[in-house]
mmCIF file of C-alpha atoms in Angstrom:
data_model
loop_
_atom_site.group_PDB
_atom_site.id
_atom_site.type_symbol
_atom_site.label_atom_id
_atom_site.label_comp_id
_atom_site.label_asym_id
_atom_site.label_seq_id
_atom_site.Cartn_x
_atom_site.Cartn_y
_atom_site.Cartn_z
ATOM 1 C CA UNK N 3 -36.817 -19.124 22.828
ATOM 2 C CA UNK N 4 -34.034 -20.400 24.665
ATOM 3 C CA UNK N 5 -30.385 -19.151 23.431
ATOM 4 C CA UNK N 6 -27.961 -21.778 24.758
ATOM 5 C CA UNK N 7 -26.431 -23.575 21.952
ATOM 6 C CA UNK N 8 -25.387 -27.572 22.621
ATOM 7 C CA UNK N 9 -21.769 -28.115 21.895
ATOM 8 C CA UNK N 10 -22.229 -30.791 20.661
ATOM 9 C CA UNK N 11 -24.369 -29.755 17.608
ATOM 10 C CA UNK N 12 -22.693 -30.405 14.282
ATOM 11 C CA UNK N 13 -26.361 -30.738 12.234
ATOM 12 C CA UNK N 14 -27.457 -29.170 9.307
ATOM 13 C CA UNK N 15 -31.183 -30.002 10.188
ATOM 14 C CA UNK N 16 -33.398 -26.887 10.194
ATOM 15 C CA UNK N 17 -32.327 -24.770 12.579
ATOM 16 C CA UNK N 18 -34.672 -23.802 15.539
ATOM 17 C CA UNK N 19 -37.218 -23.923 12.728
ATOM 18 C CA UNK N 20 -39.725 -24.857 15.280
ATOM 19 C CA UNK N 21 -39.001 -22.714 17.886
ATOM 20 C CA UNK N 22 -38.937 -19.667 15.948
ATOM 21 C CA UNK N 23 -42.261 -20.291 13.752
ATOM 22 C CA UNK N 24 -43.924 -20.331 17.559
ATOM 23 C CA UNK N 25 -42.721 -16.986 19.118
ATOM 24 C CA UNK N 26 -42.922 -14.588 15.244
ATOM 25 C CA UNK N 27 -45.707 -16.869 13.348
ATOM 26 C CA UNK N 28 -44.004 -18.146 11.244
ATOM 27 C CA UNK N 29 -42.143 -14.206 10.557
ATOM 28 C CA UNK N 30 -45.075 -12.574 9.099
ATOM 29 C CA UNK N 31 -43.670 -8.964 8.006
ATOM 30 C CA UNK N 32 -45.082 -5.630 7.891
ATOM 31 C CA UNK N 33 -45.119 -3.669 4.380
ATOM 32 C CA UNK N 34 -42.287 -1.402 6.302
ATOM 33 C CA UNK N 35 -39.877 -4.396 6.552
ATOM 34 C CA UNK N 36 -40.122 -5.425 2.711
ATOM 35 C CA UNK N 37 -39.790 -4.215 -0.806
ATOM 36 C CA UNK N 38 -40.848 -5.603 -3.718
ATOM 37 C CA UNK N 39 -38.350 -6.946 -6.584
ATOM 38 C CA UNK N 40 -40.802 -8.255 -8.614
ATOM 39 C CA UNK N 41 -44.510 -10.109 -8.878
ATOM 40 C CA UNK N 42 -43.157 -12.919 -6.669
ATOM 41 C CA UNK N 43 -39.923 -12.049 -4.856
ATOM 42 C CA UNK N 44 -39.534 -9.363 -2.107
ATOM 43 C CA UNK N 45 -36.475 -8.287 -0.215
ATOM 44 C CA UNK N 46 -36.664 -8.644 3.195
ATOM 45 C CA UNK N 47 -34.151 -6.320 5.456
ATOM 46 C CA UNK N 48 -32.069 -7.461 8.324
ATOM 47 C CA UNK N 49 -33.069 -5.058 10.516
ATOM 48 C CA UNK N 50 -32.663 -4.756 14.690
ATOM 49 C CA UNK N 51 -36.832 -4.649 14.719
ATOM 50 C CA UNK N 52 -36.662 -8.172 12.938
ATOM 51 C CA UNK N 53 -34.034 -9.556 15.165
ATOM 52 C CA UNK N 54 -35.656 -8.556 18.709
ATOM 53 C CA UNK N 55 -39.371 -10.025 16.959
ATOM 54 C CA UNK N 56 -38.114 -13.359 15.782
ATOM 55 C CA UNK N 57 -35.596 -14.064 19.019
ATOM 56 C CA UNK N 58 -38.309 -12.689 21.704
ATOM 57 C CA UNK N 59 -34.982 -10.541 22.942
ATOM 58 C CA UNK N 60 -34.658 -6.852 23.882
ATOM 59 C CA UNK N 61 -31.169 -6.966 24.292
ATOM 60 C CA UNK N 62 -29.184 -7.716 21.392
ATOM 61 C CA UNK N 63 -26.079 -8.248 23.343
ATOM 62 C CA UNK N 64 -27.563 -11.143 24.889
ATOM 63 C CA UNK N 65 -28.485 -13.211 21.726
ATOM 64 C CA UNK N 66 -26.999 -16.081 20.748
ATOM 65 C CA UNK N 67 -29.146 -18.034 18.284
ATOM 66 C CA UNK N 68 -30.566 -16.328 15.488
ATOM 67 C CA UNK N 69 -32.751 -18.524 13.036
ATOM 68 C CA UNK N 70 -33.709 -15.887 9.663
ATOM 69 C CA UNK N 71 -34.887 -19.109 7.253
ATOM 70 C CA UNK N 72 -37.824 -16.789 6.244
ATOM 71 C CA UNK N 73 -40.482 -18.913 5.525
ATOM 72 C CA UNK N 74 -42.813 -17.895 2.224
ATOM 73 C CA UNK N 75 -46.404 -17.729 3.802
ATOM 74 C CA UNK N 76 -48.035 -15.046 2.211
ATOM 75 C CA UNK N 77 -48.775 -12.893 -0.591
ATOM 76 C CA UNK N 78 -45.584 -12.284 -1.241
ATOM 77 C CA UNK N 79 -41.808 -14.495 -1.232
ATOM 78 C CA UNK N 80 -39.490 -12.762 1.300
ATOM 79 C CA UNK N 81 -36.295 -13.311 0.946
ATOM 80 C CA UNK N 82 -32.968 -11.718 2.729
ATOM 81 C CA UNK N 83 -30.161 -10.184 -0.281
ATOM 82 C CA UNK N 84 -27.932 -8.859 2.106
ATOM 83 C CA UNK N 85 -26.534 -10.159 5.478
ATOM 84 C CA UNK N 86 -26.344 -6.581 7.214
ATOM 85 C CA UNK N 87 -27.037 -5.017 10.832
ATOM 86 C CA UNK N 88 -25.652 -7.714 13.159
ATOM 87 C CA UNK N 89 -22.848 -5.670 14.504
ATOM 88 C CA UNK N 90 -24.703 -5.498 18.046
ATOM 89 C CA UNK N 91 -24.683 -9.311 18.706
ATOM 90 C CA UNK N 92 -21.917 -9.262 19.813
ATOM 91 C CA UNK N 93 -22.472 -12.654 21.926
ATOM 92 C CA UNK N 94 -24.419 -14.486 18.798
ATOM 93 C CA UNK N 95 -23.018 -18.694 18.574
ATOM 94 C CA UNK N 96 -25.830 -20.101 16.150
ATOM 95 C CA UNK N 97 -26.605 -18.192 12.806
ATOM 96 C CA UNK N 98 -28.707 -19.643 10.297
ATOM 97 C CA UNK N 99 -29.712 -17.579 6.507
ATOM 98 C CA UNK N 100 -30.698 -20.623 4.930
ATOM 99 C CA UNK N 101 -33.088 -20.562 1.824
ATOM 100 C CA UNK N 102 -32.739 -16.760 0.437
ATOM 101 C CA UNK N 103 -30.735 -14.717 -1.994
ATOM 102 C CA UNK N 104 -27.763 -14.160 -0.371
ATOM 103 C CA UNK N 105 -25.444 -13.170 -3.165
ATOM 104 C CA UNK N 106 -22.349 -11.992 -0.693
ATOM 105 C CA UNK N 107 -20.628 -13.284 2.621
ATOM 106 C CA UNK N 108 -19.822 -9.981 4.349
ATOM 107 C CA UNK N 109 -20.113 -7.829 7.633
ATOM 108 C CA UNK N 110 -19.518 -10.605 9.786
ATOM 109 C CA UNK N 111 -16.395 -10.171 10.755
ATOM 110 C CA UNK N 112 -17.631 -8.832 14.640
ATOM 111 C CA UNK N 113 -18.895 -12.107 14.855
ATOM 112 C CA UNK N 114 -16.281 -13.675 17.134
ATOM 113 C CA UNK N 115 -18.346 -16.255 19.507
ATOM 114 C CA UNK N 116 -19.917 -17.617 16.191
ATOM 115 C CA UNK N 117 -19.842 -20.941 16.361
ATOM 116 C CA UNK N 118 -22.288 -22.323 13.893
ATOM 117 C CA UNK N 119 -23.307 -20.282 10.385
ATOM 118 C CA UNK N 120 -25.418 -21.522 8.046
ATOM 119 C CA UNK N 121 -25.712 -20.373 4.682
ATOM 120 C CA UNK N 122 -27.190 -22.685 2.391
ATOM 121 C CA UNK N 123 -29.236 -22.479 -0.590
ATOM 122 C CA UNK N 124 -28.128 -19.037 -1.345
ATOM 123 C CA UNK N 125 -26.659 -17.714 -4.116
ATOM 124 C CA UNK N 126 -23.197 -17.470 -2.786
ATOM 125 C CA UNK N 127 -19.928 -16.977 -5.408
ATOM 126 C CA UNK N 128 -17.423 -16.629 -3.814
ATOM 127 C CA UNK N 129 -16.132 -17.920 -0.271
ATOM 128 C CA UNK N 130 -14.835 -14.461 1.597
ATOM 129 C CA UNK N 131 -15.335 -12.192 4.510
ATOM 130 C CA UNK N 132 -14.862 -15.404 7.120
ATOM 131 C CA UNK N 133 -11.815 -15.167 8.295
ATOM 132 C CA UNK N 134 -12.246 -13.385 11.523
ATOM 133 C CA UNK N 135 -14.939 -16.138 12.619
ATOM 134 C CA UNK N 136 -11.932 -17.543 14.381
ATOM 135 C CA UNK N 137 -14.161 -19.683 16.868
ATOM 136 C CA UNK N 138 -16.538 -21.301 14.066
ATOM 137 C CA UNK N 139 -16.920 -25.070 14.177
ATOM 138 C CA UNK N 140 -19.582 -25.572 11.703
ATOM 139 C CA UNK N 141 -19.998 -24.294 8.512
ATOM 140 C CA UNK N 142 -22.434 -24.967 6.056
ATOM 141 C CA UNK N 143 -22.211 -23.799 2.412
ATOM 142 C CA UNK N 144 -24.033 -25.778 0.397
ATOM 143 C CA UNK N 145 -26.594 -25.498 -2.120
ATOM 144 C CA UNK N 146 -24.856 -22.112 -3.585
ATOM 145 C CA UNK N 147 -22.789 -21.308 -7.009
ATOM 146 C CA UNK N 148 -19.143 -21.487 -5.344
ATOM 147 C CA UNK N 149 -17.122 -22.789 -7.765
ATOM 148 C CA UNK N 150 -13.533 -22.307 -6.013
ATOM 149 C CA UNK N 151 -12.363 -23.400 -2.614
ATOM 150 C CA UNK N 152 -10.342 -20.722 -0.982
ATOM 151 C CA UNK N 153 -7.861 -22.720 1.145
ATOM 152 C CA UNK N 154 -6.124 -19.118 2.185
ATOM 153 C CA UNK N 155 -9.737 -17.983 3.619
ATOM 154 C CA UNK N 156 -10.181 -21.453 5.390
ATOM 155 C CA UNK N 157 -6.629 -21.766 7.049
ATOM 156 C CA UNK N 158 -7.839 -19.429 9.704
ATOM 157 C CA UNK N 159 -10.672 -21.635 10.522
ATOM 158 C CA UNK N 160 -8.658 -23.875 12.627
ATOM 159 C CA UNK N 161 -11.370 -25.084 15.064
ATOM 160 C CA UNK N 162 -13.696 -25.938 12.109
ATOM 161 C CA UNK N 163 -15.227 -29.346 12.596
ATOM 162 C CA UNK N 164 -17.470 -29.996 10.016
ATOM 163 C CA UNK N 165 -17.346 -28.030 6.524
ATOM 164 C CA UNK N 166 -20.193 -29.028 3.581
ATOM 165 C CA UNK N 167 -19.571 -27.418 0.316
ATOM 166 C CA UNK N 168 -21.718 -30.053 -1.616
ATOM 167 C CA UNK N 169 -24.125 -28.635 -4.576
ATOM 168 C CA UNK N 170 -22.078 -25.869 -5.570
ATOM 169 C CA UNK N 171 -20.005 -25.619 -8.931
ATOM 170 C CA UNK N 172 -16.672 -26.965 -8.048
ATOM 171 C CA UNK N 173 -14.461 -27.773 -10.746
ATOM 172 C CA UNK N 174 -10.940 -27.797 -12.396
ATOM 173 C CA UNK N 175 -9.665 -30.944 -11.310
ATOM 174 C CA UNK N 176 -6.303 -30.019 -10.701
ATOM 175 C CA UNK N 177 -6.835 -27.073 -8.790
ATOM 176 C CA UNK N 178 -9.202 -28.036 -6.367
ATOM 177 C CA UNK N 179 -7.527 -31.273 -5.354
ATOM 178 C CA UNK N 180 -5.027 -29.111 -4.512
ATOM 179 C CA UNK N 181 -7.360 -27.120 -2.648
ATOM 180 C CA UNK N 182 -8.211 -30.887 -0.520
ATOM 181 C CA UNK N 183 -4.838 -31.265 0.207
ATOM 182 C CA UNK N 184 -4.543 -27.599 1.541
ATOM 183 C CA UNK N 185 -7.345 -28.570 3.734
ATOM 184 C CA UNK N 186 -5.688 -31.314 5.832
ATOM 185 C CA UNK N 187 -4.148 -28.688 7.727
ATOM 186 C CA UNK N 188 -7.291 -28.167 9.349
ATOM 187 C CA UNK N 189 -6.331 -30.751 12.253
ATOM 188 C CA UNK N 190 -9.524 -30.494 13.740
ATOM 189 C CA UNK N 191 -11.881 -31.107 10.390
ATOM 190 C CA UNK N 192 -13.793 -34.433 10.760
ATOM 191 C CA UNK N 193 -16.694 -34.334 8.656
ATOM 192 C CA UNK N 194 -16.558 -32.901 4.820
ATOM 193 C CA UNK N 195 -19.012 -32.813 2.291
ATOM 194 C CA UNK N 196 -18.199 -31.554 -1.267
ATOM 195 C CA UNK N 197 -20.628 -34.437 -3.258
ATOM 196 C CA UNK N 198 -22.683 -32.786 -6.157
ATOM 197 C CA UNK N 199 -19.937 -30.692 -7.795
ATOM 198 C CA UNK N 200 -18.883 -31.395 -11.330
ATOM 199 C CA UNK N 201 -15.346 -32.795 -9.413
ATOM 200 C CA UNK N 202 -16.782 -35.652 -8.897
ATOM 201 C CA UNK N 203 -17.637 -36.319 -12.587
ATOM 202 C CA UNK N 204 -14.253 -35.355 -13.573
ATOM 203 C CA UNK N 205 -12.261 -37.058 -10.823
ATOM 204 C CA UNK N 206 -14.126 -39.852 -9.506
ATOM 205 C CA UNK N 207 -11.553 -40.816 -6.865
ATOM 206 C CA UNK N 208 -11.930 -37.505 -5.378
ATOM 207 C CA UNK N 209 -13.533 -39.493 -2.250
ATOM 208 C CA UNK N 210 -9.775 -41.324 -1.988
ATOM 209 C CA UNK N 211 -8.124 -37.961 -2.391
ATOM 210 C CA UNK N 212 -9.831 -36.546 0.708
ATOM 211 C CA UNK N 213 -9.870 -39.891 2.772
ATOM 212 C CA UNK N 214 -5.579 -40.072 2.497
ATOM 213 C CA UNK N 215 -5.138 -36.379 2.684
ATOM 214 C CA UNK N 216 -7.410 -35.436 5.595
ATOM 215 C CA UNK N 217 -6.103 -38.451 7.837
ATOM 216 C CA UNK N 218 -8.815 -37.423 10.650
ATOM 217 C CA UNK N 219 -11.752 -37.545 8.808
ATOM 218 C CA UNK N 220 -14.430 -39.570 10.291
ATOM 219 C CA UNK N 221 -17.420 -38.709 8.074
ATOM 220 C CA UNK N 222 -17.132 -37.791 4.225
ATOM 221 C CA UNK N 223 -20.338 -36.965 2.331
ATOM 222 C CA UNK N 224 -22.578 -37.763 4.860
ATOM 223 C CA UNK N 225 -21.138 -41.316 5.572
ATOM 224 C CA UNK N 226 -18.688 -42.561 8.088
ATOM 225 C CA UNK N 227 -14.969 -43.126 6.798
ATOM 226 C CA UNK N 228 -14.484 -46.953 7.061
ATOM 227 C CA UNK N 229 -10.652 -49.030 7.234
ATOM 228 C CA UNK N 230 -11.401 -50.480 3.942
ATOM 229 C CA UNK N 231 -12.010 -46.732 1.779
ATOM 230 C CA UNK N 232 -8.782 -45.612 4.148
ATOM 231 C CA UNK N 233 -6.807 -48.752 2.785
ATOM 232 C CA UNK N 234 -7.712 -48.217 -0.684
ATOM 233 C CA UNK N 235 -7.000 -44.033 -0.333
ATOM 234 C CA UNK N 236 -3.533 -45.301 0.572
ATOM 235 C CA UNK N 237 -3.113 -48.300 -1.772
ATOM 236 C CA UNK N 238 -4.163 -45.226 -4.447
ATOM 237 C CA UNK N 239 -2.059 -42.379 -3.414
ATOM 238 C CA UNK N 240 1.219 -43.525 -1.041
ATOM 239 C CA UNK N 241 2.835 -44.145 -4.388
ATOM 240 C CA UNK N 242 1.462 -40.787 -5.961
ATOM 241 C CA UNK N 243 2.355 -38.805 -2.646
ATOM 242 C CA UNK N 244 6.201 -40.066 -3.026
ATOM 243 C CA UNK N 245 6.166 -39.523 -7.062
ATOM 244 C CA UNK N 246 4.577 -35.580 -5.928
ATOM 245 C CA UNK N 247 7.214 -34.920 -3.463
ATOM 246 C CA UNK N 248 10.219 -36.225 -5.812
ATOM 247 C CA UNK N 249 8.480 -33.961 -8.260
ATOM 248 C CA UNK N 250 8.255 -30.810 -5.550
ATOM 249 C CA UNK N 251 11.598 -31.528 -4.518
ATOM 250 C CA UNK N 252 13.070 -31.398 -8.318
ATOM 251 C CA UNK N 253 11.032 -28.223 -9.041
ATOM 252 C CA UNK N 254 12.761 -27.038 -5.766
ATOM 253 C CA UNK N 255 15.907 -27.932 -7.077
ATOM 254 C CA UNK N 256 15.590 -26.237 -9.856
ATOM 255 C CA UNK N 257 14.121 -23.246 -8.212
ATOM 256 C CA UNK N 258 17.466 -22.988 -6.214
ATOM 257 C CA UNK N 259 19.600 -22.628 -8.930
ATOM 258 C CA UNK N 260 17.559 -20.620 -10.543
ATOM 259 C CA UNK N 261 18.008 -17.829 -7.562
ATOM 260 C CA UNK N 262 21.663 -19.389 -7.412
ATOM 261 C CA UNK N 263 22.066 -18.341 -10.846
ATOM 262 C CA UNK N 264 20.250 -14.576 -10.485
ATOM 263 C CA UNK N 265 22.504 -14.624 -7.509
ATOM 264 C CA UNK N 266 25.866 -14.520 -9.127
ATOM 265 C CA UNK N 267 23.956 -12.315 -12.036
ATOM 266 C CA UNK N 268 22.922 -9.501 -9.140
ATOM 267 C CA UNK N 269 26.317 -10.543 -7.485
ATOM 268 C CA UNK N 270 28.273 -9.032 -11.299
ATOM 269 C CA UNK N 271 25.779 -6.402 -11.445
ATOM 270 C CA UNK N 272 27.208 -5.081 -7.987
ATOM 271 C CA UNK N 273 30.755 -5.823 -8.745
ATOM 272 C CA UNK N 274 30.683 -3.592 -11.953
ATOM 273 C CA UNK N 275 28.825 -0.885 -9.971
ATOM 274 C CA UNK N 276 31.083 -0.978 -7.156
ATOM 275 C CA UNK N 277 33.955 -0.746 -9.740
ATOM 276 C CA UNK N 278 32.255 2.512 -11.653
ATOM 277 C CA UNK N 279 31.647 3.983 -8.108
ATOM 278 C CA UNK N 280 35.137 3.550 -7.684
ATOM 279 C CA UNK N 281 36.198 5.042 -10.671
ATOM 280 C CA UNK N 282 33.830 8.064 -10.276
ATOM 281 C CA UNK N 283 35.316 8.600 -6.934
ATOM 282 C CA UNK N 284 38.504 8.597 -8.452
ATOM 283 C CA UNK N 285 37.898 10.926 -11.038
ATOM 284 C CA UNK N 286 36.120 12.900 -8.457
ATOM 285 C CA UNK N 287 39.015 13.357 -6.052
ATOM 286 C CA UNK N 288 41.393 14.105 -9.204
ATOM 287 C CA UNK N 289 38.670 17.178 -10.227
ATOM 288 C CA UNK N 290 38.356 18.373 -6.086
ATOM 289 C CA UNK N 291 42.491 18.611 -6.610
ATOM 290 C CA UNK N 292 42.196 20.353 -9.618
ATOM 291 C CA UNK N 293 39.549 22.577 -8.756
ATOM 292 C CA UNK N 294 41.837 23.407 -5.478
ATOM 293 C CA UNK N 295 44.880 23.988 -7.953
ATOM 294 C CA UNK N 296 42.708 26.241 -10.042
ATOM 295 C CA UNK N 297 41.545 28.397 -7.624
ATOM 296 C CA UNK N 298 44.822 28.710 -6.126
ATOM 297 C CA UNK N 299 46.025 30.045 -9.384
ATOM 298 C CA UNK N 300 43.083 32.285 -9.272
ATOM 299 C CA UNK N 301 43.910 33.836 -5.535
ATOM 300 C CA UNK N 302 47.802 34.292 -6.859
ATOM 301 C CA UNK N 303 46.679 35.966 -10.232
ATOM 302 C CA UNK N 304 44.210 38.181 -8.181
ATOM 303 C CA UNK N 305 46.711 39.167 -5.749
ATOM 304 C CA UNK N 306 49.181 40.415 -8.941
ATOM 305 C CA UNK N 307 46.759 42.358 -10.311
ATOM 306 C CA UNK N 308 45.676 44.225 -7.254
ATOM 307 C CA UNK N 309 49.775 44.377 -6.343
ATOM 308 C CA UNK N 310 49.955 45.851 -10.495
ATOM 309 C CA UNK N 311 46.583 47.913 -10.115
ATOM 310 C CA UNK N 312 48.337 49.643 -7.529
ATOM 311 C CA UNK N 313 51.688 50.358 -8.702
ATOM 312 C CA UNK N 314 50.283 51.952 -11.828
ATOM 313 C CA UNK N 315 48.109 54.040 -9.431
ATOM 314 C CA UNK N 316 51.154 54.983 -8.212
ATOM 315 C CA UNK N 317 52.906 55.800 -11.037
ATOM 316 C CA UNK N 318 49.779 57.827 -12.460
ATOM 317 C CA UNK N 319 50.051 60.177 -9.475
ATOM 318 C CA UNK N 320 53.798 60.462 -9.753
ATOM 319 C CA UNK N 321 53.360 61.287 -13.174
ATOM 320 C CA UNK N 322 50.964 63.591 -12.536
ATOM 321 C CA UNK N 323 53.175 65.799 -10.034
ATOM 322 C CA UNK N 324 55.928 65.586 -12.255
ATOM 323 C CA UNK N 325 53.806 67.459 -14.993
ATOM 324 C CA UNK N 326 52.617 70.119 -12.366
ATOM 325 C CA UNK N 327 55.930 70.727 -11.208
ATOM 326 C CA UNK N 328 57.510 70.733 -15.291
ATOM 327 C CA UNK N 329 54.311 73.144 -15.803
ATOM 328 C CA UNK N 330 55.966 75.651 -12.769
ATOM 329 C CA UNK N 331 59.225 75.361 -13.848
ATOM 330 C CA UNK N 332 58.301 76.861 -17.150
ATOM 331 C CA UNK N 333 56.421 80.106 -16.322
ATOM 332 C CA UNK N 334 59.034 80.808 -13.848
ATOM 333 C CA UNK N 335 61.612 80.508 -17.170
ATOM 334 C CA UNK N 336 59.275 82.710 -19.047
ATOM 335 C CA UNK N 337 59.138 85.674 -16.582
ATOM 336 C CA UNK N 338 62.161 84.925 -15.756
ATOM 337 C CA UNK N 339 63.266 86.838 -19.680
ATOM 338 C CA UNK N 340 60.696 89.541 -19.254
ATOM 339 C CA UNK N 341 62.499 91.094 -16.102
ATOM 340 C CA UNK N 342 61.150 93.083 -13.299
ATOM 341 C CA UNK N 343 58.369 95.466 -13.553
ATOM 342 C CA UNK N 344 59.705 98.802 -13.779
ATOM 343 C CA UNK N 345 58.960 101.344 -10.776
ATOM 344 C CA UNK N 346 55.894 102.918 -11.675
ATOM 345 C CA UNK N 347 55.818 105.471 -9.422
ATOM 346 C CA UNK N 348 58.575 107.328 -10.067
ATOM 347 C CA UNK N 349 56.786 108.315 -13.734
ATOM 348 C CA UNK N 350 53.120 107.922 -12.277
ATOM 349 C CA UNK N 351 52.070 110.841 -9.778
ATOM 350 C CA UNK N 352 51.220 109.193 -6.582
ATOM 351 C CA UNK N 353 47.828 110.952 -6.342
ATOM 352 C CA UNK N 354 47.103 108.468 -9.625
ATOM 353 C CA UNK N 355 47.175 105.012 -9.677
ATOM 354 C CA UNK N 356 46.139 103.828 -12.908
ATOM 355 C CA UNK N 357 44.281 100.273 -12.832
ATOM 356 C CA UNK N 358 46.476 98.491 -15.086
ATOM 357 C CA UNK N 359 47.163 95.077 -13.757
ATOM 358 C CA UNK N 360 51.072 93.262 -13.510
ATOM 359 C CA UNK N 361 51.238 92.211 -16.963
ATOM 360 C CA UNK N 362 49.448 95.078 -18.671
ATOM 361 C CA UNK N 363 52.699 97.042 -17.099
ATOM 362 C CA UNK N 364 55.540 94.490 -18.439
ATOM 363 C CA UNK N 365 53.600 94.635 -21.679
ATOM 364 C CA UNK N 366 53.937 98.649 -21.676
ATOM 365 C CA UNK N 367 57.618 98.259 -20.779
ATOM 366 C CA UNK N 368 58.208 95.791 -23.397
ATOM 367 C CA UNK N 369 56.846 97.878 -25.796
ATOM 368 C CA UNK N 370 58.477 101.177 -24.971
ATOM 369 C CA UNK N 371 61.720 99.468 -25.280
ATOM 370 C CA UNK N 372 61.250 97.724 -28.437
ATOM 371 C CA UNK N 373 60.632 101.783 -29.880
#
């Protein structure tokens, strides 16, 4: 199997169906590669043994078309749930998973040479996961149960050329006409299909809508866009498109003064704040100076006290000697009126001393005279 991929190729028709049913017949599977779901349906794995059988390629690296439209030969339908183990083909272009049960767009995002994906007839929800696929030019999601185009997933497709979203569950008028117009950002879109959506039944000048908002559309649900469906697009809508942007630039208006008015509301707010700050500062200076004043008073009353702690010290000790020398003064009065001791040896032989101590002997004397 060859794996250049023609730039040129914006088809949805079966991709390398052909090619690939020659080189894997027709991806016959071993029991190792599947797993039964129920009596008919059984899940077939993306694995690198799969890959390397169906593309006739050792080397991952070096793939760049990859065709898994399994077909349902067999005893068994095999079908692919989950797009998983690609992260190794690193040079793929061409990706088709066409015709399974793909339930979730994810673990593409390595994918940056892809060029063409095709997921149709799948059971796809949501539109996700693609936003990295930054070099993708074709993109087919039809046949699935999106019911929501996701113009903030899509914005990053800018080199998309041909988008098909047709057979899906697109709905709410207003919102996805919206999502059209979001769309004609993508300059270099020129073929959409979204026919077979319940939009249609609800808005059926949808057709107009996308003709006059993506101005280089050249094919729209599988048919060229002619002068006369551009002519009547603009014959529908150039009167619409000037009533929507009088009404965008009123609800603009009125968005401005809205913000003009929570302005001068945030504007007060700050002005009152800035006027409490003020007056806390205030109040908080006038409590630092009266703090300082307070403890001021406090250093000059502890400096008294010690100056008063010590002058009664003072006093305490002068008051003190005064009483020792008062005490003195008084026994020296007292033995002052006793007189001296008489001579004791002139009565007392000198041989005997008799141990009688100072005041035993003025005691004596006082009594002897008092007989």
């Amino acid at each position: 199997m060859t794996d250049d991929v023609n730039n040129d190729d914006l088809s949805f028709s079966p991709l390398l169906n052909s090619t690939v049913a020659e080189h894997s017949n027709e991806l016959e599977l071993t029991d190792s590669e599947v797993r039964k779901e129920d009596a008919a349906i059984t899940v077939q794995y993306i694995t690198e043994r799969l890959i390397k059988r169906v593309t006739q390629q050792e080397n991952l690296w070096m793939i760049k078309k990859l065709d898994l439209t399994l077909s349902t030969k067999g005893h068994y339908i095999k079908k692919i749930k989950r797009i998983e183990n690609l992260e190794n083909l690193r040079q793929l272009e061409y990706l088709s998973l066409s015709n399974n049960v793909i339930e979730k767009i994810e673990n593409l995002n390595h994918l940056h040479s892809l060029r063409v994906l095709n997921l149709s007839h799948n059971q796809i929800e949501k539109v996700d996961n693609i936003a990295s696929l930054i070099n993708l030019e074709v993109l087919n999601l039809s046949h699935n149960n999106i019911a929501i185009l996701p113009y903030r997933t899509f914005k990053h497709l800018q080199r998309i050329r041909k988008l098909d979203v047709s057979n899906n569950c697109i709905a709410e008028f207003s919102t996805q006409i919206k999502q059209i117009r979001d769309l004609r950002l993508l300059g270099n879109l020129v073929d959409f299909s979204f026919h077979n959506n319940p939009l249609m039944e609800q808005a059926p000048h949808a057709t107009d809508t996308a003709v006059f908002y993506l101005r280089g559309l050249e094919k729209l649900n599988g048919s060229p866009v002619k002068t006369e469906m551009r002519v009547s697009a603009d014959k529908r809508y150039q009167q619409d498109e000037v009533n929507a942007l009088q009404d965008e630039i009123l609800g603009k208006t009125r968005m401005i003064d809205a913000v003009s008015r929570e302005r001068e509301d945030v504007v007060r707010v700050l002005e009152e704040k800035k006027t409490i700050e003020e007056k806390l500062r205030r109040s908080g200076n006038t409590s630092m100076l009266r703090i300082s004043e307070l403890e001021e008073e406090l250093q000059n009353t502890k400096q008294l006290l010690e100056q008063r702690t010590n002058d009664l010290t003072a006093a305490c000790y002068k008051h003190y000697a005064l009483e020792q020398e008062l005490s003195m003064y008084k026994v020296d009065v007292r033995f002052r009126d006793i007189g001296p001791p008489p001579d004791v040896f002139d009565t007392v032989s000198r041989d005997y001393i008799p141990s009688v101590s100072i005041t035993e002997s003025a005691q004596l004397n006082l009594d002897s005279k008092r007989k």
